[in-house]
Structure formats: C-alpha cells, structure tokens
Coordinates of C-alpha atoms in Angstrom, one line a residue:
Chain A
D147 CA 52.6 228.1 188.7
A148 CA 48.9 228.7 188.1
G149 CA 48.5 230.7 191.3
V150 CA 46.0 230.0 194.0
I151 CA 43.1 228.0 192.6
Q152 CA 39.6 228.1 194.2
S153 CA 36.5 226.2 193.2
P154 CA 33.7 226.7 192.6
R155 CA 33.8 230.3 191.3
H156 CA 30.1 230.7 192.1
E157 CA 27.9 228.8 194.4
V158 CA 24.1 229.3 194.9
T159 CA 22.6 227.1 197.5
E160 CA 19.4 227.0 199.6
M161 CA 19.4 227.8 203.3
G162 CA 20.2 224.8 205.4
Q163 CA 22.3 223.1 202.8
E164 CA 26.0 222.2 203.3
V165 CA 28.5 224.2 201.3
T166 CA 32.1 223.2 200.7
L167 CA 34.6 225.6 199.2
R168 CA 37.9 224.4 197.9
C169 CA 41.4 225.8 197.6
K170 CA 44.7 224.7 196.1
P171 CA 47.5 227.0 197.3
I172 CA 50.7 227.8 195.4
S173 CA 53.1 224.9 195.5
G174 CA 55.7 225.4 198.2
H175 CA 53.8 227.9 200.2
D176 CA 53.6 227.2 203.9
Y177 CA 50.7 229.4 204.9
L178 CA 47.1 229.2 203.8
F179 CA 44.4 231.7 204.7
W180 CA 40.7 231.9 204.3
Y181 CA 39.1 235.3 204.1
R182 CA 35.6 236.5 203.7
Q183 CA 34.6 239.8 201.9
T184 CA 31.4 241.6 202.6
M185 CA 30.3 245.1 202.0
M186 CA 29.8 245.7 205.7
R187 CA 33.0 244.2 207.1
G188 CA 35.4 244.3 204.2
L189 CA 38.0 241.5 204.1
E190 CA 38.0 239.4 207.3
L191 CA 40.4 236.7 208.1
L192 CA 38.5 233.5 209.1
I193 CA 41.3 231.0 209.7
Y194 CA 44.9 230.3 208.7
F195 CA 47.1 227.3 208.5
N196 CA 50.8 226.9 208.7
N197 CA 52.3 223.6 207.4
N198 CA 48.7 222.2 207.3
V199 CA 48.1 222.9 210.9
P200 CA 45.3 225.4 211.9
I201 CA 47.0 228.2 213.8
D202 CA 44.3 230.8 214.4
D203 CA 40.6 230.2 213.9
S204 CA 39.3 233.0 216.0
G205 CA 37.8 234.7 212.9
M206 CA 35.5 231.8 212.2
P207 CA 32.1 233.3 212.8
E208 CA 30.3 230.2 214.2
D209 CA 30.5 226.5 214.8
R210 CA 28.7 226.1 211.5
F211 CA 32.0 227.0 209.8
S212 CA 34.9 224.5 209.7
A213 CA 38.1 224.3 207.7
K214 CA 40.5 221.5 207.0
M215 CA 43.9 221.2 205.3
P216 CA 44.5 217.5 204.8
N217 CA 47.7 218.1 202.8
A218 CA 49.9 220.9 201.6
S219 CA 48.1 221.2 198.3
F220 CA 44.4 221.3 199.4
S221 CA 42.1 223.0 201.8
T222 CA 38.4 223.1 202.3
L223 CA 36.0 225.6 204.0
K224 CA 32.7 224.1 205.0
I225 CA 29.5 225.7 206.1
Q226 CA 26.9 223.5 207.6
P227 CA 24.1 224.5 207.7
S228 CA 24.3 227.5 205.5
E229 CA 22.3 230.7 206.1
P230 CA 21.5 233.7 203.9
R231 CA 23.9 235.9 206.0
D232 CA 26.8 233.7 204.9
S233 CA 26.4 235.1 201.4
A234 CA 29.8 236.7 200.6
V235 CA 32.9 236.3 198.5
Y236 CA 35.3 233.8 200.1
F237 CA 39.0 234.1 199.3
C238 CA 41.8 231.7 199.8
A239 CA 45.4 233.0 199.9
S240 CA 48.8 231.5 200.4
T241 CA 52.3 232.7 201.2
S242 CA 55.7 231.3 201.9
D243 CA 57.3 231.0 205.4
S244 CA 59.3 234.2 205.0
M245 CA 59.1 237.5 206.8
N246 CA 57.6 240.5 205.0
T247 CA 56.3 238.6 202.0
E248 CA 52.9 239.2 200.5
A249 CA 50.0 236.8 200.2
F250 CA 48.7 235.6 196.9
F251 CA 45.0 235.4 196.6
G252 CA 42.7 233.2 194.6
Q253 CA 39.9 234.5 192.5
G254 CA 37.4 233.9 195.2
T255 CA 34.1 231.9 195.5
R256 CA 31.0 234.0 195.4
L257 CA 28.5 232.3 197.7
T258 CA 24.8 233.1 197.6
V259 CA 22.5 231.4 200.1
V260 CA 18.8 231.8 199.3
Chain B
D260 CA 36.9 248.0 216.6
Q261 CA 38.6 248.5 213.3
Q262 CA 42.4 248.5 213.6
V263 CA 42.9 249.6 210.0
K264 CA 40.7 252.3 208.6
Q265 CA 40.1 253.5 205.1
N266 CA 37.7 256.4 205.6
S267 CA 37.1 257.2 202.0
P268 CA 34.9 254.5 200.4
S269 CA 35.5 256.0 196.9
L270 CA 37.7 258.4 195.1
S271 CA 37.4 259.8 191.6
V272 CA 40.4 261.3 189.7
Q273 CA 41.1 262.6 186.2
E274 CA 43.5 260.6 184.1
G275 CA 47.1 262.0 184.4
R276 CA 46.5 263.5 187.8
I277 CA 47.6 262.2 191.2
S278 CA 45.6 259.7 193.2
I279 CA 46.1 259.7 196.9
L280 CA 44.6 256.9 199.0
N281 CA 44.7 257.2 202.7
C282 CA 44.8 254.6 205.5
D283 CA 44.9 255.0 209.3
Y284 CA 45.7 252.4 211.9
T285 CA 45.3 252.2 215.6
N286 CA 47.7 249.4 216.7
S287 CA 51.1 250.8 217.3
M288 CA 52.5 247.3 217.1
F289 CA 51.9 247.2 213.4
D290 CA 55.3 247.2 211.6
Y291 CA 54.6 246.1 208.1
F292 CA 52.1 247.6 205.8
L293 CA 50.8 246.5 202.4
W294 CA 48.5 247.8 199.6
Y295 CA 46.5 245.4 197.5
K296 CA 44.5 246.2 194.4
K297 CA 41.4 244.4 193.5
Y298 CA 39.5 244.3 190.2
P299 CA 35.9 243.0 190.0
A300 CA 35.6 239.2 190.0
E301 CA 39.2 238.8 190.8
G302 CA 41.2 238.3 194.0
P303 CA 43.3 241.1 195.6
T304 CA 46.8 241.4 194.1
F305 CA 49.8 242.8 196.0
L306 CA 50.8 246.2 194.9
I307 CA 53.4 247.6 197.3
S308 CA 54.6 247.4 200.9
I309 CA 56.5 249.3 203.4
S310 CA 58.3 248.3 206.6
S311 CA 58.0 250.6 209.7
I312 CA 61.8 251.3 209.5
K313 CA 61.1 253.3 206.4
D314 CA 58.9 256.3 205.7
K315 CA 58.7 255.9 201.9
N316 CA 58.8 253.2 199.3
E317 CA 58.5 253.8 195.6
D318 CA 57.8 251.4 192.7
G319 CA 57.3 253.1 189.4
R320 CA 54.1 255.2 189.5
F321 CA 53.3 253.9 193.0
T322 CA 54.7 255.4 196.2
V323 CA 53.7 254.6 199.7
F324 CA 54.3 257.0 202.6
L325 CA 54.3 256.0 206.2
N326 CA 53.9 258.5 209.1
K327 CA 54.3 256.4 212.2
S328 CA 53.7 259.3 214.7
A329 CA 50.3 259.9 213.0
K330 CA 49.7 256.2 212.4
H331 CA 48.9 257.1 208.9
L332 CA 49.9 255.8 205.5
S333 CA 49.1 256.8 202.0
L334 CA 49.4 255.5 198.5
H335 CA 50.2 257.9 195.7
I336 CA 49.7 257.0 192.1
V337 CA 51.2 259.4 189.6
P338 CA 50.1 259.7 186.9
S339 CA 46.8 258.0 187.3
Q340 CA 45.6 255.8 184.4
P341 CA 42.1 254.4 183.7
G342 CA 43.5 250.9 184.2
D343 CA 44.2 251.9 187.9
S344 CA 40.5 251.9 188.5
A345 CA 40.0 249.3 191.2
V346 CA 39.4 248.8 194.9
Y347 CA 42.5 249.4 196.9
F348 CA 43.0 247.7 200.3
C349 CA 45.4 248.8 202.9
A350 CA 46.7 246.0 205.2
A351 CA 48.9 245.8 208.3
S352 CA 50.6 243.2 210.4
V353 CA 52.9 242.7 213.4
G354 CA 56.4 241.3 212.9
G355 CA 56.0 240.9 209.2
S356 CA 53.7 238.0 209.9
Q357 CA 51.0 237.2 207.4
G358 CA 49.0 235.4 210.0
N359 CA 47.6 238.5 211.5
L360 CA 47.3 240.6 208.4
I361 CA 44.5 243.1 209.1
F362 CA 42.7 244.7 206.1
G363 CA 40.9 248.0 205.8
K364 CA 37.5 248.0 204.0
G365 CA 38.9 249.4 200.8
T366 CA 38.7 252.5 198.7
K367 CA 37.2 252.3 195.2
L368 CA 39.3 254.4 192.8
S369 CA 37.8 255.6 189.5
V370 CA 40.2 257.2 187.0
K371 CA 38.3 259.0 184.4
P372 CA 39.7 259.5 180.9

C-alpha cells in the first residue's frame, strides 16, 4: 500500500478563497483523522470519521471548516472562506478498527493563506 | 488546558550518547501512550507505544518508560545517531482508542556527530 495520500502538498491561496484538501486513507482502515499542526498549538485533532461517519468534530475551529468522507477511500477538508490564521500544515491519518494500533499519517498539506 | 505536555521544545545530544525525551500528562484516564517521530516535510511516523499495564517497553535502541503515579513517560534512545534528529511527539489516549489521541507539542532532537 502507498500509505495515506494527501493532495496537494502545498497550497497558497488568497484570503477569502475556498480551499479543499484531499486525503486517501490506507485501504481497509476504518478510521480517518484530520489534524492541524501549528507552532503555537502543536498537533490538534480537527475531526475524525469511523466507517465514513463523522464521530467527533469538536476540534473544528469554526463553521468555515467542513469535512466530508463520501466513501471509504476519500475524504476532504474544506475551508471557506480562508483566512491568514488558517495557515498551517494539515495532516490526514488513518488506522484500523483495532485497539491499541497506531495511526498512519500522510505527508501533509502546507497551507498558506495570504 | 494541555493534557499532554512536552516541556522541552528542543534537545541537543552528542552522537553515541543517550537521548531522553520527557512527557507529562494530566488525565489519569489515559491508558495508552505513543511516541511519533517527524522529519521535516513528512508526516509523523509511529515509533513505539506502551499500555498502562506496563512500565517499560523496548524496541531496539528505543525504550519507553511509564510512571503512572507521576503521570510521566519518557523515551530513551541509546545510542543516539544523527539520523534520529527529528521532532518527537508524545501522544496519549483513553481505552486504546485512536479517536481521542491527544498530542504534545513536540520536542526537536538534534544529534550532533
């Protein structure tokens, strides 16, 4: 398996524009997570899905953020409208439905909102 | 309030010596702990884990120690190698569940030749 695949790797956008980040989890994994990494807050969990269903979105910072998982092999994180403070590295991770198993992370999307 | 704390943002160690990375937690319900390593421009990768029923887990040069009474865990790397230079994240969860995996802010380890 190629691992968790995220696209794009880098995104530069202007304030107010819509941004969509994409993730393909490892095949067969039941859980998918979206994290955001910033210098100030470290790695924060934004939302996670189990079997394509959103379970906990309490980490989503504002209504401008939304995430979907239309099928087991694809998820999106959308920011609309984007703001400079959204600049961060966004990671997607997946894991199987087993206790005490680690999550596998993608390479991340570095988002810069100017 | 941070539930998982890594109070040292950085650590510098000489090659061949021991690296000790520390992590403290506040939630006594945490029962599964993990360490991840992250290189620049890459995602975090799993390194080692420990369940709360143990106080030590070893994997090659990496050993994690858990002190539940002190709510403290540490990662020992012996001997340290330049390739170990990375950011190390401590993470914890309740019930082995990945859904509420809480990360620390990370410690940047530099191993000097």
